mmCIF file of C-alpha atoms in Angstrom:
data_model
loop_
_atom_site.group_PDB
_atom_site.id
_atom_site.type_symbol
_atom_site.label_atom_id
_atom_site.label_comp_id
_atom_site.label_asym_id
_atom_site.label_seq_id
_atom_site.Cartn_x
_atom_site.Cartn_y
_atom_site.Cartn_z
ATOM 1 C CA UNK A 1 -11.339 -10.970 -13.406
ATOM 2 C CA UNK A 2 -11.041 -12.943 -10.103
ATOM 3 C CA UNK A 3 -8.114 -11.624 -7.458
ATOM 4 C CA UNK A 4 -6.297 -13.785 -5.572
ATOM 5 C CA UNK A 5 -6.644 -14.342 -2.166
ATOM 6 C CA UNK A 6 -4.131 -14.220 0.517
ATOM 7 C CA UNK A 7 -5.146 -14.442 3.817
ATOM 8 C CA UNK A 8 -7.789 -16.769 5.554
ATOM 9 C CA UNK A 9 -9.203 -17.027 8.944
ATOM 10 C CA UNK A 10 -11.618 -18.576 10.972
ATOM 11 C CA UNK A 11 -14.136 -17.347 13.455
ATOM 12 C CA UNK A 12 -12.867 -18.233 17.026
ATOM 13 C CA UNK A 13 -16.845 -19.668 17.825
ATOM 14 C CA UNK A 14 -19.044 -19.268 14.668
ATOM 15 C CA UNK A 15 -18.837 -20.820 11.538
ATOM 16 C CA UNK A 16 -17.669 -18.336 9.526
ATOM 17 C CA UNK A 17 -14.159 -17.044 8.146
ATOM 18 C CA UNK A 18 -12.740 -13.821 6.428
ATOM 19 C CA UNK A 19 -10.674 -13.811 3.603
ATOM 20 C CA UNK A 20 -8.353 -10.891 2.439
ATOM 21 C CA UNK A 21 -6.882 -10.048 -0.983
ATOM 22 C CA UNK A 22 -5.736 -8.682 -4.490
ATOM 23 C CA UNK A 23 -8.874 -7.057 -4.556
ATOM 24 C CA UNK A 24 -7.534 -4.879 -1.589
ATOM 25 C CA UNK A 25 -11.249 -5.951 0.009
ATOM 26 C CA UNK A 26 -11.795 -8.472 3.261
ATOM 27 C CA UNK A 27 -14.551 -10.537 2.430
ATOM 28 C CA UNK A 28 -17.151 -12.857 5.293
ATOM 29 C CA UNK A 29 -17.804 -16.055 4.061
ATOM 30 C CA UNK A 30 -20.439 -18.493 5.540
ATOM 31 C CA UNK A 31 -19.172 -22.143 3.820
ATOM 32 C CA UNK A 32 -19.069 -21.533 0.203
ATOM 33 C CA UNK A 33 -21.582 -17.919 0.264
ATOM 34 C CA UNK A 34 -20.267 -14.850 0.829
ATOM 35 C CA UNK A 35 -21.747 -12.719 3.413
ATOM 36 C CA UNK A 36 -20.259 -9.196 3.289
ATOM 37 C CA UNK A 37 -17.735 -7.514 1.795
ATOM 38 C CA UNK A 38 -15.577 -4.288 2.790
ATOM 39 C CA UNK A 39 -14.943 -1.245 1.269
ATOM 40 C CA UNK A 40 -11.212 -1.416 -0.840
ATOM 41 C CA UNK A 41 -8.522 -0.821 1.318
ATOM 42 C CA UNK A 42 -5.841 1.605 0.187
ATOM 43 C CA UNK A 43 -3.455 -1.394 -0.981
ATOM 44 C CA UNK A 44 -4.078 -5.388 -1.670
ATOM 45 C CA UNK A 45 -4.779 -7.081 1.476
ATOM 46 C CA UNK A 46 -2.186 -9.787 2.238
ATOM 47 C CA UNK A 47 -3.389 -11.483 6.009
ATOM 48 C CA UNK A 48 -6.152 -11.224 8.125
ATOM 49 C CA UNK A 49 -6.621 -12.325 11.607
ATOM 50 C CA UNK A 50 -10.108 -13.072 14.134
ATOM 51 C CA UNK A 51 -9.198 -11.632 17.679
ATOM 52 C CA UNK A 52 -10.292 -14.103 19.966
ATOM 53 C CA UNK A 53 -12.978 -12.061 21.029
ATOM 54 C CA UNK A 54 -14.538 -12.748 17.513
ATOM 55 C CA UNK A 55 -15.182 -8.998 17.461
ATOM 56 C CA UNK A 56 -12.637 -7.696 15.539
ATOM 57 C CA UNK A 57 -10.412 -8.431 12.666
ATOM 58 C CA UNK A 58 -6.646 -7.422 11.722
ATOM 59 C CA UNK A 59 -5.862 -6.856 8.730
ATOM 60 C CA UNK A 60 -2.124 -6.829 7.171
ATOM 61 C CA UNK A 61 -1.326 -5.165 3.354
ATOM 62 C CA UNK A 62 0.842 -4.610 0.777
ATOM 63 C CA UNK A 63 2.041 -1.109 2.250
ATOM 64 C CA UNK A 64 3.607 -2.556 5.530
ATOM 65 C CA UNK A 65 0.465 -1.843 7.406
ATOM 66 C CA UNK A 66 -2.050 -3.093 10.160
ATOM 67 C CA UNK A 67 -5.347 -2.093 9.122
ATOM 68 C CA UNK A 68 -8.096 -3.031 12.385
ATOM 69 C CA UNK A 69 -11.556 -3.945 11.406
ATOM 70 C CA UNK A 70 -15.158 -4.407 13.305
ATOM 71 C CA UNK A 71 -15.627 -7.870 12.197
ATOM 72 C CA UNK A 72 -19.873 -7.250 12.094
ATOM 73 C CA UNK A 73 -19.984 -4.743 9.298
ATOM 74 C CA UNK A 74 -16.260 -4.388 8.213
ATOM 75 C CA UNK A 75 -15.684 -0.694 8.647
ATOM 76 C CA UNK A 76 -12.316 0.484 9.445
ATOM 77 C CA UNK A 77 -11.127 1.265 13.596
ATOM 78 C CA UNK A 78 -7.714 2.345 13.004
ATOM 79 C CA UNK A 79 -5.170 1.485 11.317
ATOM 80 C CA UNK A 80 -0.743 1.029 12.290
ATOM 81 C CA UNK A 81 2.168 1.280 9.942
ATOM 82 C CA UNK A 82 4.999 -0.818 10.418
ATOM 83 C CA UNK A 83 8.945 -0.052 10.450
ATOM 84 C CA UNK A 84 8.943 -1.075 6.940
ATOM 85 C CA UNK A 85 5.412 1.001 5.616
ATOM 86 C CA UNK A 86 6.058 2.278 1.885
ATOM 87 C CA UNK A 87 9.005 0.427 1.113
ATOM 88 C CA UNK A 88 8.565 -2.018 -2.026
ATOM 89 C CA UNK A 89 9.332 -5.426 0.334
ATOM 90 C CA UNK A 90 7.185 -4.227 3.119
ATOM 91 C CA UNK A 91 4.077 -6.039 2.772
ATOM 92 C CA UNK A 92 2.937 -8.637 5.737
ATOM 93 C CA UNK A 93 3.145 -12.343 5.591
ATOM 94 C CA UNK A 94 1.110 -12.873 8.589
ATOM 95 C CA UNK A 95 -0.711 -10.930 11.750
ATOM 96 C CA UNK A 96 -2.150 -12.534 14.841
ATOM 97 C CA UNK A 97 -4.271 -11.209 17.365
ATOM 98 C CA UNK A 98 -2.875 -11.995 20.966
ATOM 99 C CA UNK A 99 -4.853 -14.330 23.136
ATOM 100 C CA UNK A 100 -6.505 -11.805 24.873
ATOM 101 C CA UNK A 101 -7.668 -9.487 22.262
ATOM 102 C CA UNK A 102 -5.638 -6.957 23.446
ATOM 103 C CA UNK A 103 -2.073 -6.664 21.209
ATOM 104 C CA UNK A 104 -1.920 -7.640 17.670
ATOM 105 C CA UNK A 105 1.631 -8.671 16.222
ATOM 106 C CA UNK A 106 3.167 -8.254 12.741
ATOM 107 C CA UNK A 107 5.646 -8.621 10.406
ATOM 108 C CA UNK A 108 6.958 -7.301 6.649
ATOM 109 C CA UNK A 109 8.291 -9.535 3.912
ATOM 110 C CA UNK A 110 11.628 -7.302 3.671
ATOM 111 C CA UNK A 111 14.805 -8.192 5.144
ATOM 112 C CA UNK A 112 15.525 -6.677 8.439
ATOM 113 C CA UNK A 113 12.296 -6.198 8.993
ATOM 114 C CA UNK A 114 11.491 -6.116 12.798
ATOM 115 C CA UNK A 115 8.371 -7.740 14.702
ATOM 116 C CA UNK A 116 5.677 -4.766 15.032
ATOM 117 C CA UNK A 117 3.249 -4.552 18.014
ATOM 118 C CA UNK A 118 -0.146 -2.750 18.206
ATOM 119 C CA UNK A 119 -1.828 -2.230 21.529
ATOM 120 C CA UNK A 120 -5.609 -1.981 21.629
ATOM 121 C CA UNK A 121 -8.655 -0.984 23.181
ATOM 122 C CA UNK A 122 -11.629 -2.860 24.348
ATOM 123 C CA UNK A 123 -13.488 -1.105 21.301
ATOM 124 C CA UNK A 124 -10.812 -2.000 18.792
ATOM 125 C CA UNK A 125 -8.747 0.892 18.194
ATOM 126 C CA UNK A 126 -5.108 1.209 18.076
ATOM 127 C CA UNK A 127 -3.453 3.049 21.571
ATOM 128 C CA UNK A 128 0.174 2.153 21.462
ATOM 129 C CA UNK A 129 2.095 0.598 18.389
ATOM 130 C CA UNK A 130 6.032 -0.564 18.818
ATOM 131 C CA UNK A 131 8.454 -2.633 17.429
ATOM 132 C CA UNK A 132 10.616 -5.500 18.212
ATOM 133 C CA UNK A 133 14.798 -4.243 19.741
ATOM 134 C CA UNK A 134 16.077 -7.357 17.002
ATOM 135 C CA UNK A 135 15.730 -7.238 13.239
ATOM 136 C CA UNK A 136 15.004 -10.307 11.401
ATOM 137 C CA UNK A 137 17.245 -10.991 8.562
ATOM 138 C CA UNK A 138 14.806 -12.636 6.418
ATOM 139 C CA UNK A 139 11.188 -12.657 5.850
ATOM 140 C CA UNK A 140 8.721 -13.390 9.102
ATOM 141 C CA UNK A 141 6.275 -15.554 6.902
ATOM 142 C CA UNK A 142 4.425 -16.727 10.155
ATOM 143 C CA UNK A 143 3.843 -16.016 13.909
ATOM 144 C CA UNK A 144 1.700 -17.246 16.327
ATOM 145 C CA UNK A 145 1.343 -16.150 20.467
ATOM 146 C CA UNK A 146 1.883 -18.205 23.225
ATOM 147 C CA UNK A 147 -1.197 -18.902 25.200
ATOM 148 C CA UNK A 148 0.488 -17.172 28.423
ATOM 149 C CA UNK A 149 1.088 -14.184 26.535
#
């Protein structure tokens, strides 16, 4: 039984991309092979972003929460919950690394949900998380960081 996948993204250099899913598993893909696969994750996997670094990946689920990954064998750094975690509409549409590697950004499904920040450290793991002052009154189904920061 296949899953279905939800998230996709590219290496910032190589030519490679990770995919996330139903399966609650990231996946590495190299054109159409597959290269490596995580361990399950405790709910389905629903985005995934490359930092820019190409050194680690976010990863965004079902629960609400930010799950950060080494991007060379997959295992687990740390992980964030969101404003939203555990509640039924709180999985996240998308997640995005900031320019710099340093700050990863996400957001819930829900209404009201609010814009959730993670802070992190040159080796990947979570030091600060936060959240955006303004709710959103509808889903945040995409994001992206300006290049200034």
């Amino acid at each position: 039984d296949l899953a279905e996948v939800w998230g996709c993204a590219v290496h910032p250099t190589e030519q490679i991309f990770a995919t996330s899913g139903a399966d609650m598993c990231v996946r590495l893909w190299q054109e159409s092979k597959m290269v490596a696969v995580s361990q399950q994750l405790p709910f389905d996997a629903t985005a995934v972003d490359w930092s820019s670094c190409g050194k680690f990946l976010a990863v965004g689920d079902r629960n609400g929460d930010c799950t950060i990954m080494d991007a060379k064998n997959l295992q687990v750094l740390g992980s964030s919950k969101s404003t939203l975690s555990g509640k039924k509409v709180a999985w996240v549409e998308d997640i995005k690394w900031s320019p710099d590697s340093t700050r990863i950004a996400f957001g819930s499904h829900g209404g009201n949900s609010k814009l959730n920040f993670v802070t992190v450290n040159a080796q990947g793991k979570p030091t600060k998380s936060e959240h955006s002052k303004v709710a959103i009154s509808s889903a945040l189904i995409c994001l992206d960081w300006s290049q200034d920061g």
